[in-house]
PDB file of C-alpha atoms and ligand atoms in Angstrom:
ATOM      1  CA  MET A 972      23.942-199.958  54.011  1.00  0.00           C
ATOM      2  CA  LYS A 973      20.727-199.352  52.165  1.00  0.00           C
ATOM      3  CA  ILE A 974      20.041-195.687  51.551  1.00  0.00           C
ATOM      4  CA  MET A 975      16.357-194.940  51.193  1.00  0.00           C
ATOM      5  CA  GLU A 976      14.176-192.038  50.255  1.00  0.00           C
ATOM      6  CA  PRO A 977      12.358-190.334  53.156  1.00  0.00           C
ATOM      7  CA  ASN A 978       9.287-192.288  54.273  1.00  0.00           C
ATOM      8  CA  ALA A 979       7.112-189.613  52.768  1.00  0.00           C
ATOM      9  CA  VAL A 980       7.710-187.192  49.949  1.00  0.00           C
ATOM     10  CA  HIS A 981       7.971-183.774  51.503  1.00  0.00           C
ATOM     11  CA  ASP A 982       8.626-180.370  50.124  1.00  0.00           C
ATOM     12  CA  PHE A 983       7.953-178.373  53.240  1.00  0.00           C
ATOM     13  CA  TYR A 984       9.314-175.179  51.779  1.00  0.00           C
ATOM     14  CA  GLY A 985       7.123-175.659  48.739  1.00  0.00           C
ATOM     15  CA  GLY A 986       4.150-176.361  50.951  1.00  0.00           C
ATOM     16  CA  VAL A 987       3.803-180.029  50.068  1.00  0.00           C
ATOM     17  CA  ILE A 988       3.660-183.096  52.274  1.00  0.00           C
ATOM     18  CA  THR A 989       2.537-186.354  50.713  1.00  0.00           C
ATOM     19  CA  GLY A 990       2.624-190.040  51.529  1.00  0.00           C
ATOM     20  CA  THR A 991       0.308-192.938  52.178  1.00  0.00           C
ATOM     21  CA  ALA A 992      -0.776-191.789  55.641  1.00  0.00           C
ATOM     22  CA  VAL A 993      -1.406-188.137  54.810  1.00  0.00           C
ATOM     23  CA  LYS A 994      -4.678-186.586  55.857  1.00  0.00           C
ATOM     24  CA  THR A 995      -5.592-183.300  54.284  1.00  0.00           C
ATOM     25  CA  GLY A 996      -8.024-180.818  55.734  1.00  0.00           C
ATOM     26  CA  VAL A 997      -9.246-177.730  53.913  1.00  0.00           C
ATOM     27  CA  LYS A 998     -10.866-174.852  55.759  1.00  0.00           C
ATOM     28  CA  ARG A 999     -13.012-172.564  53.657  1.00  0.00           C
ATOM     29  CA  LEU A1000     -14.450-169.278  54.811  1.00  0.00           C
ATOM     30  CA  ARG A1001     -17.841-170.950  55.323  1.00  0.00           C
ATOM     31  CA  ASP A1002     -16.228-173.113  58.043  1.00  0.00           C
ATOM     32  CA  MET A1003     -14.787-170.091  59.850  1.00  0.00           C
ATOM     33  CA  ILE A1004     -17.190-167.232  59.100  1.00  0.00           C
ATOM     34  CA  GLY A1005     -18.736-167.219  62.580  1.00  0.00           C
ATOM     35  CA  ALA A1006     -15.333-166.675  64.165  1.00  0.00           C
ATOM     36  CA  TYR A1007     -14.647-163.368  62.379  1.00  0.00           C
ATOM     37  CA  LYS A1008     -15.727-160.121  63.972  1.00  0.00           C
ATOM     38  CA  GLU A1009     -16.734-158.076  60.966  1.00  0.00           C
ATOM     39  CA  ALA A1010     -17.543-160.480  58.132  1.00  0.00           C
ATOM     40  CA  GLY A1011     -19.500-158.681  55.413  1.00  0.00           C
ATOM     41  CA  GLU A1012     -22.638-160.133  53.859  1.00  0.00           C
ATOM     42  CA  ALA A1013     -21.065-160.390  50.420  1.00  0.00           C
ATOM     43  CA  GLU A1014     -18.138-162.617  51.427  1.00  0.00           C
ATOM     44  CA  ASP A1015     -17.202-165.462  49.078  1.00  0.00           C
ATOM     45  CA  LEU A1016     -17.743-168.400  51.404  1.00  0.00           C
ATOM     46  CA  ASP A1017     -15.880-170.749  49.034  1.00  0.00           C
ATOM     47  CA  ARG A1018     -12.580-168.970  49.662  1.00  0.00           C
ATOM     48  CA  VAL A1019      -9.959-171.438  50.881  1.00  0.00           C
ATOM     49  CA  MET A1020      -8.504-169.986  54.073  1.00  0.00           C
ATOM     50  CA  TYR A1021      -6.047-172.715  55.013  1.00  0.00           C
ATOM     51  CA  GLU A1022      -5.016-176.281  54.307  1.00  0.00           C
ATOM     52  CA  VAL A1023      -3.651-178.756  56.824  1.00  0.00           C
ATOM     53  CA  TYR A1024      -1.531-181.756  55.891  1.00  0.00           C
ATOM     54  CA  SER A1025      -0.630-184.279  58.545  1.00  0.00           C
ATOM     55  CA  PHE A1026       1.343-187.469  58.537  1.00  0.00           C
ATOM     56  CA  GLU A1027       0.882-190.092  61.213  1.00  0.00           C
ATOM     57  CA  ASN A1028       4.084-191.957  61.934  1.00  0.00           C
ATOM     58  CA  GLY A1029       3.836-195.460  63.395  1.00  0.00           C
ATOM     59  CA  ASP A1030       1.122-196.749  65.700  1.00  0.00           C
ATOM     60  CA  PRO A1031      -1.240-193.858  66.575  1.00  0.00           C
ATOM     61  CA  ALA A1032      -1.999-195.474  69.929  1.00  0.00           C
ATOM     62  CA  GLN A1033       1.630-195.659  71.025  1.00  0.00           C
ATOM     63  CA  ALA A1034       2.489-192.738  73.264  1.00  0.00           C
ATOM     64  CA  GLY A1035       5.813-191.248  72.240  1.00  0.00           C
ATOM     65  CA  ASN A1036       5.234-191.589  68.499  1.00  0.00           C
ATOM     66  CA  LEU A1037       5.132-188.305  66.626  1.00  0.00           C
ATOM     67  CA  ASN A1038       3.017-186.793  63.873  1.00  0.00           C
ATOM     68  CA  TRP A1039       4.246-184.094  61.636  1.00  0.00           C
ATOM     69  CA  GLY A1040       2.249-181.698  59.587  1.00  0.00           C
ATOM     70  CA  LEU A1041       2.120-178.585  57.522  1.00  0.00           C
ATOM     71  CA  THR A1042      -0.313-175.673  57.597  1.00  0.00           C
ATOM     72  CA  VAL A1043      -0.667-173.519  54.474  1.00  0.00           C
ATOM     73  CA  MET A1044      -2.532-170.253  55.057  1.00  0.00           C
ATOM     74  CA  TYR A1045      -3.592-167.825  52.365  1.00  0.00           C
ATOM     75  CA  PRO A1046      -3.256-164.039  52.739  1.00  0.00           C
ATOM     76  CA  GLU A1047      -6.996-163.525  53.130  1.00  0.00           C
ATOM     77  CA  LEU A1048      -8.670-160.735  55.065  1.00  0.00           C
ATOM     78  CA  VAL A1049     -12.237-160.864  56.352  1.00  0.00           C
ATOM     79  CA  GLY A1050     -13.538-157.447  57.282  1.00  0.00           C
ATOM     80  CA  GLY A1051      -9.902-156.370  57.626  1.00  0.00           C
ATOM     81  CA  GLU A1052      -9.151-159.242  60.029  1.00  0.00           C
ATOM     82  CA  CYS A1053      -6.189-161.473  59.163  1.00  0.00           C
ATOM     83  CA  ASN A1054      -6.792-165.136  58.318  1.00  0.00           C
ATOM     84  CA  PHE A1055      -6.453-167.319  61.431  1.00  0.00           C
ATOM     85  CA  THR A1056      -6.677-171.002  62.282  1.00  0.00           C
ATOM     86  CA  ARG A1057      -9.470-172.288  64.431  1.00  0.00           C
ATOM     87  CA  GLY A1058      -7.085-172.837  67.352  1.00  0.00           C
ATOM     88  CA  HIS A1059      -7.080-175.581  69.973  1.00  0.00           C
ATOM     89  CA  VAL A1060      -5.482-177.000  73.086  1.00  0.00           C
ATOM     90  CA  HIS A1061      -4.363-180.602  73.082  1.00  0.00           C
ATOM     91  CA  ALA A1062      -6.863-183.051  74.536  1.00  0.00           C
ATOM     92  CA  ASP A1063      -3.939-184.591  76.424  1.00  0.00           C
ATOM     93  CA  GLN A1064      -2.388-181.494  77.892  1.00  0.00           C
ATOM     94  CA  SER A1065       0.836-183.316  78.756  1.00  0.00           C
ATOM     95  CA  CYS A1066       1.586-183.311  75.003  1.00  0.00           C
ATOM     96  CA  ALA A1067       3.634-180.343  73.803  1.00  0.00           C
ATOM     97  CA  GLU A1068       4.248-179.379  70.167  1.00  0.00           C
ATOM     98  CA  ILE A1069       6.820-177.607  68.020  1.00  0.00           C
ATOM     99  CA  TYR A1070       5.949-175.253  65.164  1.00  0.00           C
ATOM    100  CA  PHE A1071       8.538-174.094  62.641  1.00  0.00           C
ATOM    101  CA  GLY A1072       8.124-171.242  60.221  1.00  0.00           C
ATOM    102  CA  LEU A1073       8.795-172.184  56.577  1.00  0.00           C
ATOM    103  CA  ASP A1074       7.592-169.241  54.531  1.00  0.00           C
ATOM    104  CA  GLY A1075       5.635-166.034  54.889  1.00  0.00           C
ATOM    105  CA  GLN A1076       4.900-163.815  57.862  1.00  0.00           C
ATOM    106  CA  GLY A1077       2.592-164.519  60.725  1.00  0.00           C
ATOM    107  CA  LEU A1078       1.868-164.591  64.411  1.00  0.00           C
ATOM    108  CA  LEU A1079       1.430-167.561  66.690  1.00  0.00           C
ATOM    109  CA  LEU A1080      -1.082-166.604  69.373  1.00  0.00           C
ATOM    110  CA  PHE A1081      -0.946-168.370  72.712  1.00  0.00           C
ATOM    111  CA  MET A1082      -3.406-168.432  75.561  1.00  0.00           C
ATOM    112  CA  ASP A1083      -2.733-170.168  78.870  1.00  0.00           C
ATOM    113  CA  GLN A1084      -5.329-171.761  81.143  1.00  0.00           C
ATOM    114  CA  ASP A1085      -5.776-168.460  83.037  1.00  0.00           C
ATOM    115  CA  GLY A1086      -6.540-166.534  79.851  1.00  0.00           C
ATOM    116  CA  GLY A1087      -3.071-164.939  79.641  1.00  0.00           C
ATOM    117  CA  THR A1088      -2.415-164.171  75.980  1.00  0.00           C
ATOM    118  CA  TRP A1089       0.763-163.462  74.047  1.00  0.00           C
ATOM    119  CA  ALA A1090       2.188-163.979  70.562  1.00  0.00           C
ATOM    120  CA  GLU A1091       5.394-164.870  68.764  1.00  0.00           C
ATOM    121  CA  LYS A1092       6.372-163.699  65.299  1.00  0.00           C
ATOM    122  CA  VAL A1093       6.494-166.523  62.735  1.00  0.00           C
ATOM    123  CA  ARG A1094       8.784-166.356  59.716  1.00  0.00           C
ATOM    124  CA  ARG A1095      11.010-168.671  57.680  1.00  0.00           C
ATOM    125  CA  GLY A1096      13.361-170.403  60.125  1.00  0.00           C
ATOM    126  CA  SER A1097      11.497-169.492  63.328  1.00  0.00           C
ATOM    127  CA  LEU A1098      11.004-172.216  65.961  1.00  0.00           C
ATOM    128  CA  HIS A1099       8.143-172.214  68.449  1.00  0.00           C
ATOM    129  CA  TYR A1100       7.615-174.348  71.524  1.00  0.00           C
ATOM    130  CA  ILE A1101       3.991-174.937  72.518  1.00  0.00           C
ATOM    131  CA  ASP A1102       3.304-176.247  76.014  1.00  0.00           C
ATOM    132  CA  GLY A1103       0.420-178.764  75.913  1.00  0.00           C
ATOM    133  CA  ARG A1104      -1.675-176.530  78.205  1.00  0.00           C
ATOM    134  CA  TRP A1105      -1.505-173.537  75.894  1.00  0.00           C
ATOM    135  CA  ALA A1106      -4.163-172.841  73.300  1.00  0.00           C
ATOM    136  CA  HIS A1107      -2.478-172.037  69.978  1.00  0.00           C
ATOM    137  CA  ARG A1108      -3.649-170.264  66.832  1.00  0.00           C
ATOM    138  CA  LEU A1109      -1.779-169.139  63.719  1.00  0.00           C
ATOM    139  CA  VAL A1110      -2.480-165.836  61.992  1.00  0.00           C
ATOM    140  CA  ASN A1111      -1.247-164.913  58.516  1.00  0.00           C
ATOM    141  CA  THR A1112      -0.206-161.269  58.780  1.00  0.00           C
ATOM    142  CA  GLY A1113       1.776-161.194  55.531  1.00  0.00           C
ATOM    143  CA  ASP A1114       0.952-160.441  51.921  1.00  0.00           C
ATOM    144  CA  GLY A1115       1.897-163.961  50.801  1.00  0.00           C
ATOM    145  CA  VAL A1116       1.170-167.536  51.804  1.00  0.00           C
ATOM    146  CA  LEU A1117       2.186-168.519  55.345  1.00  0.00           C
ATOM    147  CA  LYS A1118       3.592-172.051  55.631  1.00  0.00           C
ATOM    148  CA  VAL A1119       4.243-173.541  59.044  1.00  0.00           C
ATOM    149  CA  GLY A1120       5.506-177.031  59.887  1.00  0.00           C
ATOM    150  CA  ALA A1121       4.559-178.809  63.098  1.00  0.00           C
ATOM    151  CA  CYS A1122       5.532-181.884  65.128  1.00  0.00           C
ATOM    152  CA  TRP A1123       3.389-183.248  67.949  1.00  0.00           C
ATOM    153  CA  PRO A1124       2.720-186.537  69.787  1.00  0.00           C
ATOM    154  CA  VAL A1125       0.273-188.918  68.080  1.00  0.00           C
ATOM    155  CA  THR A1126      -1.711-189.154  71.316  1.00  0.00           C
ATOM    156  CA  ALA A1127      -2.131-185.357  71.770  1.00  0.00           C
ATOM    157  CA  GLY A1128      -5.608-185.004  70.262  1.00  0.00           C
ATOM    158  CA  HIS A1129      -7.292-181.647  69.589  1.00  0.00           C
ATOM    159  CA  ASP A1130      -9.740-179.898  71.895  1.00  0.00           C
ATOM    160  CA  TYR A1131     -11.495-177.209  69.849  1.00  0.00           C
ATOM    161  CA  GLN A1132     -14.356-176.838  72.304  1.00  0.00           C
ATOM    162  CA  TRP A1133     -12.042-175.349  74.920  1.00  0.00           C
ATOM    163  CA  VAL A1134     -11.193-172.488  72.568  1.00  0.00           C
ATOM    164  CA  GLU A1135     -14.861-171.967  71.734  1.00  0.00           C
ATOM    165  CA  ASP A1136     -15.601-171.772  75.453  1.00  0.00           C
ATOM    166  CA  HIS A1137     -12.568-169.529  76.094  1.00  0.00           C
ATOM    167  CA  PRO A1138     -12.238-167.379  72.948  1.00  0.00           C
ATOM    168  CA  PHE A1139      -8.918-165.670  72.290  1.00  0.00           C
ATOM    169  CA  PRO A1140      -9.364-162.109  73.610  1.00  0.00           C
ATOM    170  CA  VAL A1141      -7.136-160.667  70.861  1.00  0.00           C
ATOM    171  CA  ARG A1142      -7.907-160.165  67.184  1.00  0.00           C
ATOM    172  CA  VAL A1143      -5.394-159.226  64.479  1.00  0.00           C
ATOM    173  CA  PHE A1144      -6.368-156.737  61.780  1.00  0.00           C
ATOM    174  CA  LYS A1145      -4.491-155.290  58.830  1.00  0.00           C
ATOM    175  CA  LYS A1146      -5.417-151.685  58.099  1.00  0.00           C
ATOM    176  CA  ASN A1147      -3.556-149.744  55.402  1.00  0.00           C
ATOM    177  CA  GLY A1148      -0.780-152.352  55.543  1.00  0.00           C
ATOM    178  CA  GLU A1149      -0.339-151.981  59.295  1.00  0.00           C
ATOM    179  CA  ILE A1150      -0.910-154.876  61.717  1.00  0.00           C
ATOM    180  CA  ILE A1151      -3.165-153.925  64.610  1.00  0.00           C
ATOM    181  CA  CYS A1152      -3.852-156.291  67.533  1.00  0.00           C
ATOM    182  CA  ILE A1153      -7.057-155.378  69.358  1.00  0.00           C
TER     183      ILE A1153
HETATM  184  C1  F6R B 969      -1.536-179.898  65.497  1.00  0.00           C
HETATM  185  C2  F6R B 969      -1.474-178.460  65.202  1.00  0.00           C
HETATM  186  C3  F6R B 969      -1.527-177.994  63.771  1.00  0.00           C
HETATM  187  C4  F6R B 969      -2.938-177.403  63.544  1.00  0.00           C
HETATM  188  C5  F6R B 969      -3.078-176.625  62.234  1.00  0.00           C
HETATM  189  C6  F6R B 969      -4.496-176.105  61.995  1.00  0.00           C
HETATM  190  O1  F6R B 969      -1.581-180.111  66.875  1.00  0.00           O
HETATM  191  O2  F6R B 969      -1.413-177.635  66.070  1.00  0.00           O
HETATM  192  O3  F6R B 969      -1.257-178.977  62.842  1.00  0.00           O
HETATM  193  O4  F6R B 969      -3.875-178.453  63.620  1.00  0.00           O
HETATM  194  O5  F6R B 969      -2.229-175.513  62.260  1.00  0.00           O
HETATM  195  O6  F6R B 969      -5.011-175.462  63.129  1.00  0.00           O
HETATM  196  P1  F6R B 969      -6.387-175.929  63.776  1.00  0.00           P
HETATM  197  O7  F6R B 969      -6.246-177.412  64.025  1.00  0.00           O
HETATM  198  O8  F6R B 969      -6.498-175.150  65.036  1.00  0.00           O
HETATM  199  O9  F6R B 969      -7.451-175.644  62.769  1.00  0.00           O
HETATM  200 ZN1   ZN B 970      -1.628-178.324  68.191  1.00  0.00          ZN
END
């Protein structure tokens, strides 16, 4: 039996996922500034808020194949509001997803199609099931980097417009070290 290395070089816990099919996205504050409630005028728009690594496995058109990815979020505050991902529902809402906490402290915000909103705590070792109809957004509530792994169908797609049309009704602030959801 031939024993091989993994088909990509991963150090999830270290926040690294590499390989030939990796796509990397970087979100800076300038990409997200409009989404924050109380952004000051003097914000450094070059600040990196989060990085997304994703690895497409197999044929991206073949339903049933899976991507995996990694989101690395920095402990940034904007007007006291904790760093959050843009958030999306899957374009194909039959496609669910799993998130798994690797490092740091955060919240995973959910919103269903009726606007019902709730959250789960994210930490190293936590597992999170995301129904394909639920909008999902990560928030870094900790003082360190939040690293979250993910696995989702290659055919899921991302619908960001839905979240822009139906904004999350909850915001997460950190004031004097305390997390406040408003
Ligand atoms: C994939 C998925 C994650 C997110 C990532 C960044 O379906 O949920 O890989 O894409 O956490 O969040 P967004 O895409 O909302 O900027
Ligand atoms: Zn998703």
